[in-house]
């Protein structure tokens, strides 16, 4: 038994891309996982995905030393959540579905069990509306792939207890995650909003004929993306200010950038723009499969994480 922050058995509700990734991470840290998903073939897909992820984590030296936990699958969610210490929900991104599911989970579980949703942008305030114990409802939003990327965004609703947010934070941190806690709800949380802002301008530049899809991607991953892996935008601009730091940047260098804000695009995703982006990505992929690209991305990501951990670079950011 290797409990994390007092939690030993976790229910994973929904076992798609994010759910299976969570399950593999929990198991690698010695936690027992009871997974549930009504889709046909869900158990087979989950076990195959978990086996692949755990083998890769071991190969990359990222698997914790704890003995692996036990994985059980239940078709009925009622059986899956019986006796668990924590629930990680990964169902469809439909608010009506999540409201009903959270109400049913809330009615079935003792008040001590936290109910966390992986939702990438829905409101936990809405989700907890039908719960008798809304204080234990929160968002624990990971970034794909959840078994590798450390970030977890923790969001409480208007009736979520601070103690429950703190407990969730301790749990995710115990899994090696880097948590941020939002002080209020925002559609899309934080990281997805930042992604959306960048992608909006990327699409604008492609649509305006400034660069190709491949070139806009190269501009990010061979330019600021390399710095962003080490420090966020604020600390990067602090360094950009030289010895004067952020004060010098704000007083002498921020003006031109502020004028660029007025010229940023706001494209609509028309069928024509969608077709242009799809064609551009297909050309850049050059026949490489999604599975192959994903495997390559994850291997490189694991190497970057290992370097950051070895250098304690997380303290830099």
PDB file of C-alpha atoms in Angstrom:
ATOM      1  CA  UNK A   1       0.000   0.000   0.000  1.00  0.00           C
ATOM      2  CA  UNK A   2       1.429   3.345  -1.062  1.00  0.00           C
ATOM      3  CA  UNK A   3      -1.145   6.031  -0.249  1.00  0.00           C
ATOM      4  CA  UNK A   4      -0.656   9.545  -1.629  1.00  0.00           C
ATOM      5  CA  UNK A   5      -1.933  12.300   0.700  1.00  0.00           C
ATOM      6  CA  UNK A   6      -4.032   9.676   2.480  1.00  0.00           C
ATOM      7  CA  UNK A   7      -5.577   8.395  -0.758  1.00  0.00           C
ATOM      8  CA  UNK A   8      -5.099   4.771  -1.819  1.00  0.00           C
ATOM      9  CA  UNK A   9      -7.998   3.820  -4.105  1.00  0.00           C
ATOM     10  CA  UNK A  10      -9.055   6.073  -6.985  1.00  0.00           C
ATOM     11  CA  UNK A  11     -12.069   5.750  -9.265  1.00  0.00           C
ATOM     12  CA  UNK A  12     -11.421   6.804 -12.863  1.00  0.00           C
ATOM     13  CA  UNK A  13     -14.780   7.586 -14.459  1.00  0.00           C
ATOM     14  CA  UNK A  14     -14.365   7.668 -18.239  1.00  0.00           C
ATOM     15  CA  UNK A  15     -11.369   5.895 -19.766  1.00  0.00           C
ATOM     16  CA  UNK A  16     -10.667   7.716 -23.018  1.00  0.00           C
ATOM     17  CA  UNK A  17      -7.399   9.507 -23.774  1.00  0.00           C
ATOM     18  CA  UNK A  18      -7.306  11.484 -20.512  1.00  0.00           C
ATOM     19  CA  UNK A  19      -8.871   8.814 -18.284  1.00  0.00           C
ATOM     20  CA  UNK A  20      -6.433   6.099 -19.359  1.00  0.00           C
ATOM     21  CA  UNK A  21      -3.532   8.500 -18.900  1.00  0.00           C
ATOM     22  CA  UNK A  22      -4.668   9.316 -15.349  1.00  0.00           C
ATOM     23  CA  UNK A  23      -5.139   5.606 -14.599  1.00  0.00           C
ATOM     24  CA  UNK A  24      -1.596   4.776 -15.702  1.00  0.00           C
ATOM     25  CA  UNK A  25      -0.160   7.581 -13.576  1.00  0.00           C
ATOM     26  CA  UNK A  26      -2.130   6.567 -10.482  1.00  0.00           C
ATOM     27  CA  UNK A  27      -1.056   2.937 -10.885  1.00  0.00           C
ATOM     28  CA  UNK A  28       2.590   3.905 -11.371  1.00  0.00           C
ATOM     29  CA  UNK A  29       2.465   5.638  -7.990  1.00  0.00           C
ATOM     30  CA  UNK A  30       1.194   2.505  -6.278  1.00  0.00           C
ATOM     31  CA  UNK A  31      -2.458   3.512  -6.078  1.00  0.00           C
ATOM     32  CA  UNK A  32      -5.292   1.105  -6.755  1.00  0.00           C
ATOM     33  CA  UNK A  33      -7.540   2.140  -9.631  1.00  0.00           C
ATOM     34  CA  UNK A  34     -11.136   1.130 -10.317  1.00  0.00           C
ATOM     35  CA  UNK A  35     -12.061   2.333 -13.788  1.00  0.00           C
ATOM     36  CA  UNK A  36     -15.459   2.544 -15.439  1.00  0.00           C
ATOM     37  CA  UNK A  37     -16.694   3.386 -18.928  1.00  0.00           C
ATOM     38  CA  UNK A  38     -19.878   2.178 -20.644  1.00  0.00           C
ATOM     39  CA  UNK A  39     -18.386   2.129 -24.156  1.00  0.00           C
ATOM     40  CA  UNK A  40     -17.935  -1.203 -25.898  1.00  0.00           C
ATOM     41  CA  UNK A  41     -14.334  -2.396 -25.742  1.00  0.00           C
ATOM     42  CA  UNK A  42     -13.418   0.217 -23.135  1.00  0.00           C
ATOM     43  CA  UNK A  43     -11.713  -2.255 -20.801  1.00  0.00           C
ATOM     44  CA  UNK A  44      -9.542  -3.737 -23.538  1.00  0.00           C
ATOM     45  CA  UNK A  45      -8.499  -0.320 -24.790  1.00  0.00           C
ATOM     46  CA  UNK A  46      -7.780   0.877 -21.254  1.00  0.00           C
ATOM     47  CA  UNK A  47      -5.591  -2.097 -20.344  1.00  0.00           C
ATOM     48  CA  UNK A  48      -3.643  -1.822 -23.592  1.00  0.00           C
ATOM     49  CA  UNK A  49      -3.125   1.918 -23.113  1.00  0.00           C
ATOM     50  CA  UNK A  50      -2.081   1.548 -19.468  1.00  0.00           C
ATOM     51  CA  UNK A  51       0.395  -1.217 -20.321  1.00  0.00           C
ATOM     52  CA  UNK A  52       1.982   0.909 -23.059  1.00  0.00           C
ATOM     53  CA  UNK A  53       2.196   4.044 -20.909  1.00  0.00           C
ATOM     54  CA  UNK A  54       3.696   2.241 -17.934  1.00  0.00           C
ATOM     55  CA  UNK A  55       6.290   0.504 -20.119  1.00  0.00           C
ATOM     56  CA  UNK A  56       7.288   3.875 -21.562  1.00  0.00           C
ATOM     57  CA  UNK A  57       7.496   5.520 -18.142  1.00  0.00           C
ATOM     58  CA  UNK A  58       9.825   2.742 -16.988  1.00  0.00           C
ATOM     59  CA  UNK A  59      11.912   3.001 -20.178  1.00  0.00           C
ATOM     60  CA  UNK A  60      12.323   6.751 -19.718  1.00  0.00           C
ATOM     61  CA  UNK A  61      13.173   6.423 -16.029  1.00  0.00           C
ATOM     62  CA  UNK A  62      10.078   8.382 -15.003  1.00  0.00           C
ATOM     63  CA  UNK A  63       8.234   5.579 -13.190  1.00  0.00           C
ATOM     64  CA  UNK A  64       8.241   6.031  -9.393  1.00  0.00           C
ATOM     65  CA  UNK A  65       9.931   3.376  -7.284  1.00  0.00           C
ATOM     66  CA  UNK A  66       6.662   2.388  -5.618  1.00  0.00           C
ATOM     67  CA  UNK A  67       5.200  -0.986  -6.478  1.00  0.00           C
ATOM     68  CA  UNK A  68       2.361  -0.704  -8.956  1.00  0.00           C
ATOM     69  CA  UNK A  69      -1.221  -0.586  -7.815  1.00  0.00           C
ATOM     70  CA  UNK A  70      -4.054  -2.873  -8.870  1.00  0.00           C
ATOM     71  CA  UNK A  71      -6.299  -2.067 -11.840  1.00  0.00           C
ATOM     72  CA  UNK A  72      -9.921  -3.203 -11.833  1.00  0.00           C
ATOM     73  CA  UNK A  73     -12.599  -2.422 -14.401  1.00  0.00           C
ATOM     74  CA  UNK A  74     -16.325  -2.150 -13.760  1.00  0.00           C
ATOM     75  CA  UNK A  75     -18.934  -1.476 -16.441  1.00  0.00           C
ATOM     76  CA  UNK A  76     -21.282   0.099 -13.872  1.00  0.00           C
ATOM     77  CA  UNK A  77     -20.054   3.270 -12.229  1.00  0.00           C
ATOM     78  CA  UNK A  78     -21.839   2.436  -8.964  1.00  0.00           C
ATOM     79  CA  UNK A  79     -19.609  -0.613  -8.497  1.00  0.00           C
ATOM     80  CA  UNK A  80     -16.506   1.353  -9.514  1.00  0.00           C
ATOM     81  CA  UNK A  81     -16.867   4.092  -6.906  1.00  0.00           C
ATOM     82  CA  UNK A  82     -17.729   1.821  -3.961  1.00  0.00           C
ATOM     83  CA  UNK A  83     -15.056   2.200  -1.287  1.00  0.00           C
ATOM     84  CA  UNK A  84     -12.833   4.653  -3.145  1.00  0.00           C
ATOM     85  CA  UNK A  85     -10.983   7.609  -1.620  1.00  0.00           C
ATOM     86  CA  UNK A  86     -10.985   9.923  -4.656  1.00  0.00           C
ATOM     87  CA  UNK A  87     -12.853  10.238  -7.965  1.00  0.00           C
ATOM     88  CA  UNK A  88     -11.295  11.575 -11.168  1.00  0.00           C
ATOM     89  CA  UNK A  89     -14.081  12.170 -13.721  1.00  0.00           C
ATOM     90  CA  UNK A  90     -13.248  12.273 -17.445  1.00  0.00           C
ATOM     91  CA  UNK A  91     -16.635  12.107 -19.146  1.00  0.00           C
ATOM     92  CA  UNK A  92     -17.914  13.935 -22.236  1.00  0.00           C
ATOM     93  CA  UNK A  93     -17.574  17.730 -22.268  1.00  0.00           C
ATOM     94  CA  UNK A  94     -21.299  18.362 -21.908  1.00  0.00           C
ATOM     95  CA  UNK A  95     -22.483  20.373 -18.936  1.00  0.00           C
ATOM     96  CA  UNK A  96     -25.865  18.597 -18.718  1.00  0.00           C
ATOM     97  CA  UNK A  97     -24.088  15.233 -18.578  1.00  0.00           C
ATOM     98  CA  UNK A  98     -21.664  16.365 -15.894  1.00  0.00           C
ATOM     99  CA  UNK A  99     -24.329  17.973 -13.711  1.00  0.00           C
ATOM    100  CA  UNK A 100     -26.299  14.732 -13.654  1.00  0.00           C
ATOM    101  CA  UNK A 101     -23.219  12.561 -13.148  1.00  0.00           C
ATOM    102  CA  UNK A 102     -21.895  14.678 -10.269  1.00  0.00           C
ATOM    103  CA  UNK A 103     -25.290  14.613  -8.557  1.00  0.00           C
ATOM    104  CA  UNK A 104     -25.370  10.812  -8.802  1.00  0.00           C
ATOM    105  CA  UNK A 105     -21.779  10.425  -7.621  1.00  0.00           C
ATOM    106  CA  UNK A 106     -22.426  12.822  -4.753  1.00  0.00           C
ATOM    107  CA  UNK A 107     -25.447  10.813  -3.624  1.00  0.00           C
ATOM    108  CA  UNK A 108     -23.525   7.533  -3.765  1.00  0.00           C
ATOM    109  CA  UNK A 109     -20.343   8.525  -1.908  1.00  0.00           C
ATOM    110  CA  UNK A 110     -19.552   9.592   1.674  1.00  0.00           C
ATOM    111  CA  UNK A 111     -18.813  13.327   2.037  1.00  0.00           C
ATOM    112  CA  UNK A 112     -15.090  12.752   2.649  1.00  0.00           C
ATOM    113  CA  UNK A 113     -14.469  11.555  -0.945  1.00  0.00           C
ATOM    114  CA  UNK A 114     -13.385  14.340  -3.301  1.00  0.00           C
ATOM    115  CA  UNK A 115     -15.051  14.573  -6.715  1.00  0.00           C
ATOM    116  CA  UNK A 116     -12.634  16.017  -9.275  1.00  0.00           C
ATOM    117  CA  UNK A 117     -13.389  16.672 -12.934  1.00  0.00           C
ATOM    118  CA  UNK A 118     -10.807  16.774 -15.717  1.00  0.00           C
ATOM    119  CA  UNK A 119     -12.967  19.193 -17.709  1.00  0.00           C
ATOM    120  CA  UNK A 120     -10.952  21.495 -19.928  1.00  0.00           C
ATOM    121  CA  UNK A 121     -13.311  24.440 -19.676  1.00  0.00           C
ATOM    122  CA  UNK A 122     -16.705  23.784 -18.098  1.00  0.00           C
ATOM    123  CA  UNK A 123     -17.881  25.373 -14.842  1.00  0.00           C
ATOM    124  CA  UNK A 124     -17.522  23.441 -11.598  1.00  0.00           C
ATOM    125  CA  UNK A 125     -20.043  25.867 -10.122  1.00  0.00           C
ATOM    126  CA  UNK A 126     -22.606  24.481 -12.532  1.00  0.00           C
ATOM    127  CA  UNK A 127     -21.501  20.884 -11.983  1.00  0.00           C
ATOM    128  CA  UNK A 128     -21.902  21.078  -8.206  1.00  0.00           C
ATOM    129  CA  UNK A 129     -25.363  22.652  -8.424  1.00  0.00           C
ATOM    130  CA  UNK A 130     -27.241  19.381  -7.910  1.00  0.00           C
ATOM    131  CA  UNK A 131     -24.992  18.011  -5.160  1.00  0.00           C
ATOM    132  CA  UNK A 132     -25.892  17.716  -1.489  1.00  0.00           C
ATOM    133  CA  UNK A 133     -22.173  18.058  -0.683  1.00  0.00           C
ATOM    134  CA  UNK A 134     -20.912  20.625  -3.191  1.00  0.00           C
ATOM    135  CA  UNK A 135     -18.005  21.490  -0.923  1.00  0.00           C
ATOM    136  CA  UNK A 136     -16.037  18.420  -2.166  1.00  0.00           C
ATOM    137  CA  UNK A 137     -16.501  19.161  -5.899  1.00  0.00           C
ATOM    138  CA  UNK A 138     -13.612  20.678  -7.850  1.00  0.00           C
ATOM    139  CA  UNK A 139     -11.740  20.671 -11.134  1.00  0.00           C
ATOM    140  CA  UNK A 140      -8.375  18.946 -11.462  1.00  0.00           C
ATOM    141  CA  UNK A 141      -7.611  19.693 -15.118  1.00  0.00           C
ATOM    142  CA  UNK A 142      -4.520  17.959 -16.509  1.00  0.00           C
ATOM    143  CA  UNK A 143      -2.678  18.674 -19.729  1.00  0.00           C
ATOM    144  CA  UNK A 144      -2.412  15.995 -22.394  1.00  0.00           C
ATOM    145  CA  UNK A 145      -0.550  13.681 -22.024  1.00  0.00           C
ATOM    146  CA  UNK A 146      -1.579  13.676 -18.382  1.00  0.00           C
ATOM    147  CA  UNK A 147       0.934  10.987 -17.399  1.00  0.00           C
ATOM    148  CA  UNK A 148       3.820  13.228 -18.546  1.00  0.00           C
ATOM    149  CA  UNK A 149       2.954  16.935 -18.412  1.00  0.00           C
ATOM    150  CA  UNK A 150       3.091  18.087 -14.772  1.00  0.00           C
ATOM    151  CA  UNK A 151       0.506  20.873 -14.902  1.00  0.00           C
ATOM    152  CA  UNK A 152      -2.815  20.438 -13.088  1.00  0.00           C
ATOM    153  CA  UNK A 153      -5.198  23.380 -12.835  1.00  0.00           C
ATOM    154  CA  UNK A 154      -7.268  23.280  -9.645  1.00  0.00           C
ATOM    155  CA  UNK A 155     -10.526  25.204  -9.682  1.00  0.00           C
ATOM    156  CA  UNK A 156     -13.218  25.438  -7.041  1.00  0.00           C
ATOM    157  CA  UNK A 157     -16.786  26.573  -7.433  1.00  0.00           C
ATOM    158  CA  UNK A 158     -18.652  29.063  -5.247  1.00  0.00           C
ATOM    159  CA  UNK A 159     -19.489  26.301  -2.762  1.00  0.00           C
ATOM    160  CA  UNK A 160     -16.225  24.357  -2.828  1.00  0.00           C
ATOM    161  CA  UNK A 161     -14.441  24.188   0.543  1.00  0.00           C
ATOM    162  CA  UNK A 162     -10.899  25.556   0.734  1.00  0.00           C
ATOM    163  CA  UNK A 163      -9.889  22.466   2.735  1.00  0.00           C
ATOM    164  CA  UNK A 164     -10.967  20.259  -0.179  1.00  0.00           C
ATOM    165  CA  UNK A 165      -8.929  22.320  -2.638  1.00  0.00           C
ATOM    166  CA  UNK A 166      -5.923  21.976  -0.344  1.00  0.00           C
ATOM    167  CA  UNK A 167      -6.426  18.229  -0.078  1.00  0.00           C
ATOM    168  CA  UNK A 168      -6.630  17.890  -3.859  1.00  0.00           C
ATOM    169  CA  UNK A 169      -3.517  20.017  -4.242  1.00  0.00           C
ATOM    170  CA  UNK A 170      -1.611  17.778  -1.818  1.00  0.00           C
ATOM    171  CA  UNK A 171      -2.785  14.694  -3.711  1.00  0.00           C
ATOM    172  CA  UNK A 172      -1.737  15.926  -7.160  1.00  0.00           C
ATOM    173  CA  UNK A 173       1.543  17.301  -5.822  1.00  0.00           C
ATOM    174  CA  UNK A 174       2.235  13.898  -4.293  1.00  0.00           C
ATOM    175  CA  UNK A 175       1.963  12.457  -7.812  1.00  0.00           C
ATOM    176  CA  UNK A 176       4.709  14.812  -9.007  1.00  0.00           C
ATOM    177  CA  UNK A 177       2.329  17.351 -10.505  1.00  0.00           C
ATOM    178  CA  UNK A 178       2.819  21.117 -10.608  1.00  0.00           C
ATOM    179  CA  UNK A 179      -0.471  22.643  -9.550  1.00  0.00           C
ATOM    180  CA  UNK A 180      -1.884  26.109  -9.997  1.00  0.00           C
ATOM    181  CA  UNK A 181      -5.029  27.160  -8.154  1.00  0.00           C
ATOM    182  CA  UNK A 182      -7.414  29.585  -9.838  1.00  0.00           C
ATOM    183  CA  UNK A 183      -8.858  32.208  -7.525  1.00  0.00           C
ATOM    184  CA  UNK A 184     -12.065  32.308  -9.562  1.00  0.00           C
ATOM    185  CA  UNK A 185     -13.648  30.377 -12.414  1.00  0.00           C
ATOM    186  CA  UNK A 186     -12.817  31.308 -15.997  1.00  0.00           C
ATOM    187  CA  UNK A 187     -14.046  29.601 -19.151  1.00  0.00           C
ATOM    188  CA  UNK A 188     -11.161  27.451 -20.369  1.00  0.00           C
ATOM    189  CA  UNK A 189      -9.242  27.963 -17.088  1.00  0.00           C
ATOM    190  CA  UNK A 190      -5.731  29.420 -17.664  1.00  0.00           C
ATOM    191  CA  UNK A 191      -3.462  27.311 -19.878  1.00  0.00           C
ATOM    192  CA  UNK A 192      -6.112  26.621 -22.502  1.00  0.00           C
ATOM    193  CA  UNK A 193      -6.906  30.327 -22.715  1.00  0.00           C
ATOM    194  CA  UNK A 194      -3.217  31.025 -23.331  1.00  0.00           C
ATOM    195  CA  UNK A 195      -3.156  28.308 -25.993  1.00  0.00           C
ATOM    196  CA  UNK A 196      -6.290  29.706 -27.588  1.00  0.00           C
ATOM    197  CA  UNK A 197      -4.808  33.211 -27.766  1.00  0.00           C
ATOM    198  CA  UNK A 198      -1.670  31.961 -29.502  1.00  0.00           C
ATOM    199  CA  UNK A 199      -3.579  29.690 -31.897  1.00  0.00           C
ATOM    200  CA  UNK A 200      -5.921  32.506 -32.858  1.00  0.00           C
ATOM    201  CA  UNK A 201      -2.981  34.604 -34.045  1.00  0.00           C
ATOM    202  CA  UNK A 202      -1.365  31.566 -35.706  1.00  0.00           C
ATOM    203  CA  UNK A 203      -4.518  30.982 -37.752  1.00  0.00           C
ATOM    204  CA  UNK A 204      -4.718  34.694 -38.589  1.00  0.00           C
ATOM    205  CA  UNK A 205      -1.131  34.703 -39.897  1.00  0.00           C
ATOM    206  CA  UNK A 206      -1.746  31.623 -42.040  1.00  0.00           C
ATOM    207  CA  UNK A 207      -5.031  32.965 -43.372  1.00  0.00           C
ATOM    208  CA  UNK A 208      -3.407  36.293 -44.243  1.00  0.00           C
ATOM    209  CA  UNK A 209      -0.758  34.466 -46.272  1.00  0.00           C
ATOM    210  CA  UNK A 210       2.096  35.609 -44.026  1.00  0.00           C
ATOM    211  CA  UNK A 211       3.427  32.092 -43.390  1.00  0.00           C
ATOM    212  CA  UNK A 212       2.471  28.472 -43.961  1.00  0.00           C
ATOM    213  CA  UNK A 213       1.112  26.161 -41.257  1.00  0.00           C
ATOM    214  CA  UNK A 214       4.527  24.474 -40.992  1.00  0.00           C
ATOM    215  CA  UNK A 215       6.315  27.812 -40.732  1.00  0.00           C
ATOM    216  CA  UNK A 216       4.094  29.180 -37.977  1.00  0.00           C
ATOM    217  CA  UNK A 217       4.693  25.966 -36.008  1.00  0.00           C
ATOM    218  CA  UNK A 218       8.450  26.299 -36.597  1.00  0.00           C
ATOM    219  CA  UNK A 219       8.334  29.903 -35.354  1.00  0.00           C
ATOM    220  CA  UNK A 220       6.954  28.652 -32.036  1.00  0.00           C
ATOM    221  CA  UNK A 221       8.894  25.450 -31.406  1.00  0.00           C
ATOM    222  CA  UNK A 222      12.276  26.782 -32.611  1.00  0.00           C
ATOM    223  CA  UNK A 223      11.777  30.204 -31.025  1.00  0.00           C
ATOM    224  CA  UNK A 224       9.837  31.203 -27.913  1.00  0.00           C
ATOM    225  CA  UNK A 225       8.625  27.633 -27.294  1.00  0.00           C
ATOM    226  CA  UNK A 226      12.149  26.644 -26.271  1.00  0.00           C
ATOM    227  CA  UNK A 227      12.255  29.430 -23.690  1.00  0.00           C
ATOM    228  CA  UNK A 228       8.719  28.670 -22.500  1.00  0.00           C
ATOM    229  CA  UNK A 229       9.839  25.160 -21.551  1.00  0.00           C
ATOM    230  CA  UNK A 230      12.132  26.807 -19.010  1.00  0.00           C
ATOM    231  CA  UNK A 231      10.306  29.944 -17.885  1.00  0.00           C
ATOM    232  CA  UNK A 232       6.937  31.563 -18.476  1.00  0.00           C
ATOM    233  CA  UNK A 233       6.303  34.769 -20.418  1.00  0.00           C
ATOM    234  CA  UNK A 234       6.675  37.096 -17.448  1.00  0.00           C
ATOM    235  CA  UNK A 235      10.021  35.737 -16.265  1.00  0.00           C
ATOM    236  CA  UNK A 236      11.256  35.586 -19.868  1.00  0.00           C
ATOM    237  CA  UNK A 237      10.509  39.278 -20.363  1.00  0.00           C
ATOM    238  CA  UNK A 238      12.150  39.985 -17.005  1.00  0.00           C
ATOM    239  CA  UNK A 239      15.305  38.433 -18.458  1.00  0.00           C
ATOM    240  CA  UNK A 240      14.713  40.345 -21.682  1.00  0.00           C
ATOM    241  CA  UNK A 241      15.049  43.564 -19.705  1.00  0.00           C
ATOM    242  CA  UNK A 242      18.702  42.813 -18.976  1.00  0.00           C
ATOM    243  CA  UNK A 243      20.136  44.046 -15.692  1.00  0.00           C
ATOM    244  CA  UNK A 244      17.114  46.273 -15.221  1.00  0.00           C
ATOM    245  CA  UNK A 245      14.779  43.270 -15.404  1.00  0.00           C
ATOM    246  CA  UNK A 246      11.044  43.698 -15.754  1.00  0.00           C
ATOM    247  CA  UNK A 247      11.150  47.351 -14.698  1.00  0.00           C
ATOM    248  CA  UNK A 248      13.427  48.177 -17.626  1.00  0.00           C
ATOM    249  CA  UNK A 249      11.339  46.049 -19.983  1.00  0.00           C
ATOM    250  CA  UNK A 250       8.111  47.753 -18.940  1.00  0.00           C
ATOM    251  CA  UNK A 251       9.526  51.276 -19.122  1.00  0.00           C
ATOM    252  CA  UNK A 252      11.558  50.971 -22.325  1.00  0.00           C
ATOM    253  CA  UNK A 253      10.600  47.874 -24.332  1.00  0.00           C
ATOM    254  CA  UNK A 254       6.936  47.118 -23.740  1.00  0.00           C
ATOM    255  CA  UNK A 255       5.594  49.999 -25.835  1.00  0.00           C
ATOM    256  CA  UNK A 256       6.074  48.409 -29.262  1.00  0.00           C
ATOM    257  CA  UNK A 257       4.551  45.154 -28.057  1.00  0.00           C
ATOM    258  CA  UNK A 258       1.496  46.969 -26.754  1.00  0.00           C
ATOM    259  CA  UNK A 259       1.001  48.484 -30.206  1.00  0.00           C
ATOM    260  CA  UNK A 260       1.143  44.971 -31.726  1.00  0.00           C
ATOM    261  CA  UNK A 261      -1.849  44.021 -29.565  1.00  0.00           C
ATOM    262  CA  UNK A 262      -3.957  46.430 -31.597  1.00  0.00           C
ATOM    263  CA  UNK A 263      -3.010  44.605 -34.803  1.00  0.00           C
ATOM    264  CA  UNK A 264      -3.635  41.018 -33.658  1.00  0.00           C
ATOM    265  CA  UNK A 265      -6.181  39.108 -35.704  1.00  0.00           C
ATOM    266  CA  UNK A 266      -9.548  37.714 -34.720  1.00  0.00           C
ATOM    267  CA  UNK A 267     -10.350  35.212 -37.474  1.00  0.00           C
ATOM    268  CA  UNK A 268     -13.584  33.267 -37.707  1.00  0.00           C
ATOM    269  CA  UNK A 269     -13.174  29.523 -38.185  1.00  0.00           C
ATOM    270  CA  UNK A 270     -14.985  29.457 -41.504  1.00  0.00           C
ATOM    271  CA  UNK A 271     -15.097  26.254 -43.571  1.00  0.00           C
ATOM    272  CA  UNK A 272     -12.448  27.775 -45.845  1.00  0.00           C
ATOM    273  CA  UNK A 273     -10.047  28.541 -43.007  1.00  0.00           C
ATOM    274  CA  UNK A 274     -10.602  25.107 -41.473  1.00  0.00           C
ATOM    275  CA  UNK A 275      -9.818  23.473 -44.819  1.00  0.00           C
ATOM    276  CA  UNK A 276      -6.639  25.565 -45.172  1.00  0.00           C
ATOM    277  CA  UNK A 277      -5.381  24.573 -41.711  1.00  0.00           C
ATOM    278  CA  UNK A 278      -6.263  20.896 -42.201  1.00  0.00           C
ATOM    279  CA  UNK A 279      -4.438  20.817 -45.535  1.00  0.00           C
ATOM    280  CA  UNK A 280      -1.445  22.629 -44.061  1.00  0.00           C
ATOM    281  CA  UNK A 281      -1.154  20.199 -41.154  1.00  0.00           C
ATOM    282  CA  UNK A 282      -1.456  17.225 -43.525  1.00  0.00           C
ATOM    283  CA  UNK A 283       1.369  18.639 -45.627  1.00  0.00           C
ATOM    284  CA  UNK A 284       3.542  19.233 -42.558  1.00  0.00           C
ATOM    285  CA  UNK A 285       2.861  15.723 -41.232  1.00  0.00           C
ATOM    286  CA  UNK A 286       4.071  14.346 -44.579  1.00  0.00           C
ATOM    287  CA  UNK A 287       2.349  11.013 -44.228  1.00  0.00           C
ATOM    288  CA  UNK A 288       3.455  10.358 -40.654  1.00  0.00           C
ATOM    289  CA  UNK A 289       0.712   8.785 -38.543  1.00  0.00           C
ATOM    290  CA  UNK A 290      -0.827  10.419 -35.476  1.00  0.00           C
ATOM    291  CA  UNK A 291       0.352   7.439 -33.407  1.00  0.00           C
ATOM    292  CA  UNK A 292       3.910   7.809 -34.665  1.00  0.00           C
ATOM    293  CA  UNK A 293       3.996  11.552 -34.078  1.00  0.00           C
ATOM    294  CA  UNK A 294       2.528  11.082 -30.605  1.00  0.00           C
ATOM    295  CA  UNK A 295       5.181   8.518 -29.690  1.00  0.00           C
ATOM    296  CA  UNK A 296       7.947  10.810 -30.930  1.00  0.00           C
ATOM    297  CA  UNK A 297       6.488  13.788 -29.046  1.00  0.00           C
ATOM    298  CA  UNK A 298       6.193  11.827 -25.808  1.00  0.00           C
ATOM    299  CA  UNK A 299       9.750  10.513 -26.003  1.00  0.00           C
ATOM    300  CA  UNK A 300      11.159  14.010 -26.554  1.00  0.00           C
ATOM    301  CA  UNK A 301       8.910  15.420 -23.839  1.00  0.00           C
ATOM    302  CA  UNK A 302      10.180  12.788 -21.406  1.00  0.00           C
ATOM    303  CA  UNK A 303      13.754  13.805 -22.177  1.00  0.00           C
ATOM    304  CA  UNK A 304      12.970  17.470 -21.563  1.00  0.00           C
ATOM    305  CA  UNK A 305      11.282  16.610 -18.253  1.00  0.00           C
ATOM    306  CA  UNK A 306      14.259  14.491 -17.179  1.00  0.00           C
ATOM    307  CA  UNK A 307      16.613  17.407 -17.896  1.00  0.00           C
ATOM    308  CA  UNK A 308      14.402  19.815 -15.962  1.00  0.00           C
ATOM    309  CA  UNK A 309      14.205  17.457 -13.007  1.00  0.00           C
ATOM    310  CA  UNK A 310      17.956  16.832 -12.996  1.00  0.00           C
ATOM    311  CA  UNK A 311      18.647  20.570 -13.001  1.00  0.00           C
ATOM    312  CA  UNK A 312      15.818  21.396 -10.575  1.00  0.00           C
ATOM    313  CA  UNK A 313      14.636  23.788 -13.296  1.00  0.00           C
ATOM    314  CA  UNK A 314      11.147  23.902 -11.849  1.00  0.00           C
ATOM    315  CA  UNK A 315      12.479  26.334  -9.238  1.00  0.00           C
ATOM    316  CA  UNK A 316      13.666  28.623 -12.036  1.00  0.00           C
ATOM    317  CA  UNK A 317      10.081  28.950 -13.325  1.00  0.00           C
TER     318      UNK A 317
END
